[in-house]
Coordinates of C-alpha atoms in Angstrom, one line a residue:
X1 CA 0.0 0.0 0.0
X2 CA 1.0 3.6 -0.4
X3 CA 1.1 5.7 2.7
X4 CA 0.1 9.4 2.2
X5 CA 3.3 10.6 3.8
X6 CA 7.1 10.9 3.3
X7 CA 9.8 12.1 5.7
X8 CA 11.4 15.4 4.7
X9 CA 14.3 17.2 6.3
X10 CA 13.8 21.0 6.0
X11 CA 17.0 22.2 7.6
X12 CA 19.2 25.0 6.5
X13 CA 21.8 23.8 8.9
X14 CA 22.1 20.8 11.3
X15 CA 19.7 22.1 13.9
X16 CA 16.2 21.7 12.4
X17 CA 14.0 18.7 12.7
X18 CA 12.2 16.3 10.3
X19 CA 8.5 16.4 9.6
X20 CA 6.1 14.4 7.5
X21 CA 4.5 15.8 4.4
X22 CA 1.8 14.6 2.0
X23 CA 3.2 12.7 -0.9
X24 CA 1.0 14.7 -3.3
X25 CA 2.9 17.9 -2.2
X26 CA 6.1 16.7 -3.9
X27 CA 6.5 18.3 -7.3
X28 CA 7.1 15.2 -9.3
X29 CA 5.9 12.2 -7.3
X30 CA 2.7 14.0 -6.3
X31 CA 1.6 13.9 -9.9
X32 CA 1.6 10.1 -9.9
X33 CA -1.1 9.5 -7.3
X34 CA -3.5 7.7 -9.5
X35 CA -6.1 5.1 -8.6
X36 CA -4.2 2.6 -10.7
X37 CA -1.1 2.6 -8.5
X38 CA -2.5 3.1 -5.0
X39 CA -1.7 -0.5 -4.2
X40 CA 2.0 -0.2 -5.2
X41 CA 4.3 -1.6 -2.5
X42 CA 5.6 1.8 -1.4
X43 CA 4.7 3.2 2.0
X44 CA 5.6 6.9 2.3
X45 CA 5.7 7.8 5.7
X46 CA 34.8 -10.4 12.6
X47 CA 37.0 -7.9 14.4
X48 CA 37.7 -4.4 13.1
X49 CA 41.1 -3.4 12.0
X50 CA 43.0 -0.4 13.4
X51 CA 42.7 1.6 10.1
X52 CA 39.0 1.0 9.8
X53 CA 38.4 2.0 13.4
X54 CA 40.4 5.2 12.9
X55 CA 38.5 6.1 9.7
X56 CA 35.1 5.6 11.4
X57 CA 36.1 7.5 14.5
X58 CA 37.4 10.5 12.5
X59 CA 35.0 10.5 9.5
X60 CA 31.7 9.3 10.8
X61 CA 30.7 12.6 12.3
X62 CA 27.2 13.3 11.0
X63 CA 26.6 16.6 12.7
X64 CA 30.1 18.0 13.0
X65 CA 32.3 16.9 10.0
X66 CA 33.9 19.7 8.1
X67 CA 36.2 19.5 5.1
X68 CA 39.9 19.9 5.6
X69 CA 40.8 23.6 4.8
X70 CA 43.5 22.3 2.5
X71 CA 41.7 20.7 -0.5
X72 CA 44.9 18.8 -1.4
X73 CA 45.2 16.9 1.9
X74 CA 43.5 13.8 3.1
X75 CA 43.1 12.3 6.6
X76 CA 45.1 9.1 5.7
X77 CA 48.5 8.4 4.1
X78 CA 48.5 6.4 1.0
X79 CA 49.9 3.3 2.8
X80 CA 46.9 3.4 5.2
X81 CA 44.4 3.7 2.3
X82 CA 46.1 0.8 0.5
X83 CA 45.7 -1.3 3.7
X84 CA 42.0 -0.5 3.9
X85 CA 41.6 -1.5 0.2
X86 CA 43.2 -4.8 0.9
X87 CA 41.0 -5.5 3.9
X88 CA 37.8 -4.6 2.0
X89 CA 38.8 -6.7 -1.0
X90 CA 39.1 -9.8 1.3
X91 CA 35.6 -9.2 2.6
X92 CA 34.2 -8.7 -1.0
X93 CA 35.9 -12.0 -2.1
X94 CA 34.1 -13.9 0.6
X95 CA 30.6 -12.7 -0.4
X96 CA 28.2 -13.8 -3.1
X97 CA 27.7 -11.9 -6.3
X98 CA 24.0 -11.4 -5.4
X99 CA 23.6 -10.8 -1.7
X100 CA 20.6 -12.2 0.1
X101 CA 19.6 -9.6 2.7
X102 CA 17.1 -9.1 5.4
X103 CA 14.7 -6.3 6.4
X104 CA 14.7 -3.8 8.0
X105 CA 17.3 -2.1 5.8
X106 CA 18.1 1.4 4.4
X107 CA 18.9 1.7 0.7
X108 CA 21.0 4.6 -0.6
X109 CA 21.5 5.6 -4.2
X110 CA 24.3 7.5 -5.9
X111 CA 26.5 9.6 -3.6
X112 CA 29.2 10.7 -6.1
X113 CA 31.6 12.1 -3.5
X114 CA 28.9 14.3 -1.8
X115 CA 30.1 13.5 1.7
X116 CA 28.2 16.3 3.2
X117 CA 25.0 14.9 1.9
X118 CA 25.8 11.5 3.3
X119 CA 26.5 13.0 6.7
X120 CA 23.2 15.0 6.5
X121 CA 21.3 11.8 5.8
X122 CA 23.0 10.1 8.7
X123 CA 22.3 13.0 10.9
X124 CA 18.6 13.2 10.0
X125 CA 17.8 9.5 9.7
X126 CA 20.3 7.8 12.0
X127 CA 23.8 6.5 11.2
X128 CA 25.5 3.1 11.0
X129 CA 27.0 3.3 14.5
X130 CA 26.2 1.7 17.8
X131 CA 26.6 5.1 19.6
X132 CA 24.1 7.9 20.1
X133 CA 22.2 8.6 16.9
X134 CA 23.0 5.2 15.5
X135 CA 21.0 2.1 14.6
X136 CA 23.5 -0.5 13.4
X137 CA 22.4 -2.9 16.1
X138 CA 18.9 -3.2 14.5
X139 CA 19.4 -2.1 10.9
X140 CA 21.3 -3.1 7.7
X141 CA 22.5 -0.6 5.2
X142 CA 22.8 -1.1 1.4
X143 CA 24.6 1.3 -0.9
X144 CA 23.8 0.9 -4.6
X145 CA 27.1 2.1 -6.1
X146 CA 28.5 5.3 -7.6
X147 CA 30.3 6.2 -4.4
X148 CA 33.0 8.2 -6.4
X149 CA 33.4 10.8 -9.2
X150 CA 32.2 14.3 -9.8
X151 CA 32.0 15.3 -6.2
X152 CA 34.9 16.7 -4.2
X153 CA 35.0 14.1 -1.4
X154 CA 35.1 10.8 -3.1
X155 CA 38.0 9.6 -0.9
X156 CA 36.0 10.4 2.3
X157 CA 33.0 8.6 0.9
X158 CA 34.6 5.4 -0.3
X159 CA 37.0 5.2 2.6
X160 CA 34.2 5.5 5.2
X161 CA 32.1 2.9 3.3
X162 CA 35.0 0.5 3.0
X163 CA 35.8 0.9 6.7
X164 CA 32.2 0.3 7.7
X165 CA 32.2 -2.8 5.5
X166 CA 35.3 -4.1 7.2
X167 CA 33.9 -3.4 10.7
X168 CA 30.3 -4.6 9.9
X169 CA 30.7 -7.1 7.0
X170 CA 27.2 -8.6 7.5
X171 CA 25.3 -5.4 8.1
X172 CA 26.9 -2.9 5.7
X173 CA 26.4 -3.9 2.0
X174 CA 28.0 -2.3 -1.0
X175 CA 27.2 -3.1 -4.6
X176 CA 28.9 -1.9 -7.8
X177 CA 27.8 1.0 -9.9
X178 CA 29.0 2.1 -13.3
X179 CA 31.5 4.5 -11.8
X180 CA 33.2 1.7 -9.9
X181 CA 35.2 1.1 -13.0
X182 CA 38.7 2.4 -13.8
X183 CA 37.7 3.4 -17.3
X184 CA 35.0 5.7 -15.9
X185 CA 36.6 6.9 -12.6
X186 CA 39.8 7.5 -14.5
X187 CA 38.2 10.4 -16.4
X188 CA 35.4 11.6 -14.1
X189 CA 37.5 12.8 -11.1
X190 CA 38.4 10.0 -8.8
X191 CA 41.8 9.3 -10.4
X192 CA 42.8 12.9 -10.2
X193 CA 41.6 13.1 -6.6
X194 CA 43.8 10.2 -5.6
X195 CA 46.7 11.7 -7.4
X196 CA 46.3 15.1 -5.8
X197 CA 45.3 14.2 -2.2
X198 CA 47.3 11.0 -1.7
X199 CA 50.4 12.3 -3.5
X200 CA 50.6 9.2 -5.6
X201 CA 51.1 8.3 -9.2
X202 CA 47.9 6.5 -10.2
X203 CA 49.5 4.6 -13.0
X204 CA 51.7 2.8 -10.5
X205 CA 50.3 -0.8 -10.3
X206 CA 50.3 -0.6 -6.5
X207 CA 48.7 2.9 -6.3
X208 CA 45.7 3.4 -4.1
X209 CA 43.6 4.2 -7.2
X210 CA 44.5 0.8 -8.7
X211 CA 43.8 -0.9 -5.4
X212 CA 40.4 0.7 -5.2
X213 CA 39.6 -0.5 -8.7
X214 CA 40.8 -4.0 -8.0
X215 CA 38.4 -4.0 -4.9
X216 CA 35.6 -2.6 -7.1
X217 CA 36.0 -5.5 -9.5
X218 CA 35.1 -7.9 -6.6
X219 CA 32.1 -6.0 -5.4
X220 CA 28.7 -7.8 -5.4
X221 CA 26.5 -6.5 -8.2
X222 CA 23.0 -6.9 -6.8
X223 CA 21.1 -7.8 -3.6
X224 CA 17.7 -9.4 -3.0
X225 CA 15.9 -8.4 0.1
X226 CA 13.7 -11.1 1.7
X227 CA 13.4 -12.8 -1.7
X228 CA 11.0 -10.0 -2.8
X229 CA 13.0 -6.9 -3.7
X230 CA 15.9 -6.9 -6.2
X231 CA 18.3 -4.0 -5.7
X232 CA 21.0 -3.1 -8.3
X233 CA 22.6 -0.1 -9.8
X234 CA 21.3 0.4 -13.3
X235 CA 18.6 -2.0 -14.5
X236 CA 17.7 -5.1 -16.5
X237 CA 18.1 -3.6 -20.0
X238 CA 17.1 -6.0 -22.7
X239 CA 19.3 -9.0 -21.9
X240 CA 18.9 -9.8 -18.2
X241 CA 16.0 -12.1 -17.6
X242 CA 16.8 -14.0 -14.4
X243 CA 18.5 -13.3 -11.1
X244 CA 20.5 -16.5 -11.9
X245 CA 22.1 -14.7 -14.9
X246 CA 23.4 -12.0 -12.5
X247 CA 24.5 -14.5 -9.9
X248 CA 26.6 -16.3 -12.5
X249 CA 28.7 -13.2 -13.4
X250 CA 32.3 -13.9 -12.7
X251 CA 34.8 -11.9 -10.6
X252 CA 36.9 -10.0 -11.1
X253 CA 34.2 -8.5 -13.2
X254 CA 35.4 -6.4 -16.2
X255 CA 33.1 -4.1 -18.0
X256 CA 33.5 -4.2 -21.8
X257 CA 33.5 -0.8 -23.5
X258 CA 32.0 -2.4 -26.6
X259 CA 30.1 -5.5 -25.6
X260 CA 30.7 -8.4 -28.0
X261 CA 28.8 -11.2 -26.3
X262 CA 25.4 -11.6 -24.6
X263 CA 27.3 -12.0 -21.3
X264 CA 29.1 -8.7 -21.8
X265 CA 25.8 -7.0 -22.8
X266 CA 24.2 -8.2 -19.6
X267 CA 27.0 -6.6 -17.5
X268 CA 26.4 -3.3 -19.4
X269 CA 22.6 -3.6 -19.0
X270 CA 23.0 -4.1 -15.2
X271 CA 25.3 -1.1 -14.7
X272 CA 24.1 1.3 -17.4
X273 CA 20.5 0.8 -18.5
X274 CA 17.6 3.1 -17.5
X275 CA 13.8 2.8 -17.4
X276 CA 12.1 4.3 -20.3
X277 CA 10.9 7.9 -20.0
X278 CA 7.4 7.0 -18.6
X279 CA 5.1 4.0 -18.2
X280 CA 3.6 4.4 -21.7
X281 CA 6.9 3.6 -23.4
X282 CA 7.4 -0.1 -23.5
X283 CA 9.9 -2.6 -24.9
X284 CA 13.7 -1.9 -25.2
X285 CA 14.6 1.4 -26.8
X286 CA 17.7 3.4 -27.5
X287 CA 19.2 5.4 -24.7
X288 CA 20.0 8.6 -26.5
X289 CA 21.3 10.4 -23.4
X290 CA 23.9 7.8 -22.6
X291 CA 24.5 6.5 -26.1
X292 CA 24.2 9.5 -28.4
X293 CA 25.8 7.6 -31.3
X294 CA 22.9 5.1 -31.3
X295 CA 25.0 2.0 -31.0
X296 CA 22.4 0.2 -29.0
X297 CA 24.8 -0.8 -26.3
X298 CA 23.1 1.3 -23.6
X299 CA 19.3 1.0 -23.6
X300 CA 16.1 1.9 -21.8
X301 CA 13.6 -0.7 -20.7
X302 CA 9.9 -0.3 -20.5
X303 CA 7.4 -1.3 -17.8
X304 CA 6.5 -4.4 -19.7
X305 CA 10.1 -5.6 -19.2
X306 CA 9.8 -5.0 -15.5
X307 CA 6.6 -7.0 -15.3
X308 CA 8.1 -9.8 -17.3
X309 CA 11.2 -10.0 -15.1
X310 CA 9.2 -10.0 -11.9
X311 CA 6.9 -12.7 -13.3
X312 CA 9.8 -15.0 -14.3
X313 CA 11.6 -14.4 -11.0
X314 CA 8.7 -15.0 -8.5
X315 CA 8.3 -14.3 -5.6
X316 CA 10.2 -11.1 -6.6
X317 CA 7.7 -8.2 -6.6
X318 CA 9.9 -5.0 -7.0
X319 CA 13.1 -3.6 -8.3
X320 CA 15.0 -0.8 -6.6
X321 CA 17.8 0.9 -8.6
X322 CA 19.9 4.0 -8.6
X323 CA 22.0 5.5 -11.5
X324 CA 19.7 8.5 -12.4
X325 CA 19.2 11.9 -10.8
X326 CA 15.5 12.2 -9.9
X327 CA 14.0 15.4 -8.7
X328 CA 12.3 14.2 -5.5
X329 CA 15.2 11.9 -4.6
X330 CA 13.1 8.9 -5.5
X331 CA 10.8 8.1 -8.4
X332 CA 8.4 5.3 -9.1
X333 CA 8.1 3.5 -12.5
X334 CA 6.1 0.6 -13.9
X335 CA 3.1 1.3 -11.7
X336 CA 5.3 1.4 -8.6
X337 CA 7.1 -1.9 -9.3
X338 CA 10.4 -0.2 -9.8
X339 CA 11.8 2.7 -7.8
X340 CA 14.8 4.9 -8.6
X341 CA 16.7 6.4 -5.6
X342 CA 19.4 9.1 -5.8
X343 CA 21.0 10.3 -2.6
X344 CA 23.2 13.3 -3.7
X345 CA 21.3 16.7 -3.7
X346 CA 21.6 19.4 -6.3
X347 CA 23.4 17.1 -8.7
X348 CA 26.5 18.8 -10.1
X349 CA 25.2 22.1 -8.7
X350 CA 22.8 22.3 -11.6
X351 CA 19.5 20.5 -10.8
X352 CA 18.3 21.4 -7.3
X353 CA 17.1 17.9 -6.8
X354 CA 16.3 16.4 -3.4
X355 CA 18.4 13.4 -2.1
X356 CA 16.8 10.3 -0.6
X357 CA 17.2 7.0 1.1
X358 CA 14.6 4.2 1.0
X359 CA 13.8 2.5 4.4
X360 CA 12.5 -1.0 3.8
X361 CA 10.5 -1.9 6.9
X362 CA 10.2 -5.4 8.3
X363 CA 6.9 -5.8 6.5
X364 CA 8.6 -4.7 3.2
X365 CA 6.8 -1.4 2.9
X366 CA 9.1 1.3 1.7
X367 CA 9.5 4.7 3.3
X368 CA 11.3 7.4 1.4
X369 CA 13.3 9.8 3.6
X370 CA 14.4 13.0 1.9
X371 CA 16.8 15.9 2.3
X372 CA 16.8 19.0 0.1
X373 CA 19.7 21.1 -1.1
X374 CA 21.1 23.7 1.3
X375 CA 23.1 26.8 0.6
X376 CA 26.8 26.0 0.7
X377 CA 29.7 28.3 1.1
X378 CA 31.9 25.5 -0.3
X379 CA 31.4 24.2 -3.8
X380 CA 31.4 20.4 -3.4
X381 CA 31.1 19.5 -7.1
X382 CA 34.2 19.3 -9.3
X383 CA 33.9 22.4 -11.5
X384 CA 36.6 21.4 -13.9
X385 CA 34.8 18.1 -14.5
X386 CA 31.5 19.9 -15.0
X387 CA 33.1 21.9 -17.8
X388 CA 34.8 18.9 -19.4
X389 CA 32.0 16.4 -19.0
X390 CA 28.5 17.9 -18.3
X391 CA 26.3 15.8 -16.1
X392 CA 23.6 13.4 -17.3
X393 CA 20.3 15.3 -16.9
X394 CA 17.6 14.2 -14.5
X395 CA 14.9 11.8 -15.6
X396 CA 12.4 13.7 -18.0
X397 CA 9.6 14.4 -15.6
X398 CA 7.5 17.6 -16.1
X399 CA 8.2 19.8 -13.1
X400 CA 8.3 23.3 -11.7
X401 CA 10.6 22.9 -8.8
X402 CA 10.0 25.3 -5.9
X403 CA 12.8 25.6 -3.5
X404 CA 11.6 26.8 -0.1

């Protein structure tokens, strides 16, 4: 069922509270309250290592964290970051390609180095800690990839997530996004950030940048919550028909720039495909935004593909994915059977979008929890990258965004 409420953080700083608002008050999702989708399943309303503990103690500061005044400096030395990567890699190696997870669980979408937004979400809706303001004792966390690139704090973001994974391997879950790939993060900012802030040569085989990408190649690529909800980064495209096909992907997983086989195309579909522009566009169509040359390698999939996939993979009843900026932080598709979630606000400083997490309750209802952009004295998006590689625009939903 659909609850009539979502949780919205209205702060201009860290001192304001959260309130509930009617879902129909949201600019985009409010337009979708139709009798046909009222029954959609969305309710709105191991020991730790020294380096992991140090990172968590110094970076997991939801209400007080501030960037280093020197943008070319990082909390850790390269050797310590390398140690963290090695530890995280060992955990990833021990886990399945498709994770089987339990509820309750919080699901986060793209962060893209927006560490301040991650801290704001932790401050507003609790953090993965056993201290005050934390709920790790009763809650799992799932992050759907794209931890790095475009934002100014990719190192803070990925190091904290790796440290949390090392400390809580069975409660913190990370899956791979399309930016967890050296071909992509080599040109969208993460490589340059490692070079500048860790004082390293990224092309060195033992550089931290290479170690991160070796760990990324062993990340799980999907998760199934209580056998009912499939979570992955991009989508099912035109070639993924069963969860078994995802489970059988081999690690280290390499992403082909030009897929030559059905297997390589499935990897591309999983990391890169998007839902079609709206529920009236079915089938598998060209993705002109991500594939402007029309090669057909990156596609959009319609609501009929979602229905077919869920029917073939019963008792699966929903897909949660990330990968696209959506104006309300979350967006429903296929009559509510697919939800996109995006956690970074004001994507690339251009779009004024909200950020969200999805809280999956024990009864599998889903509660979106939102934050809105705030005024910032510090520009947290990589301006050079914005000029060289403009961001992918938000999903094409009619809107007249009002920023309060």
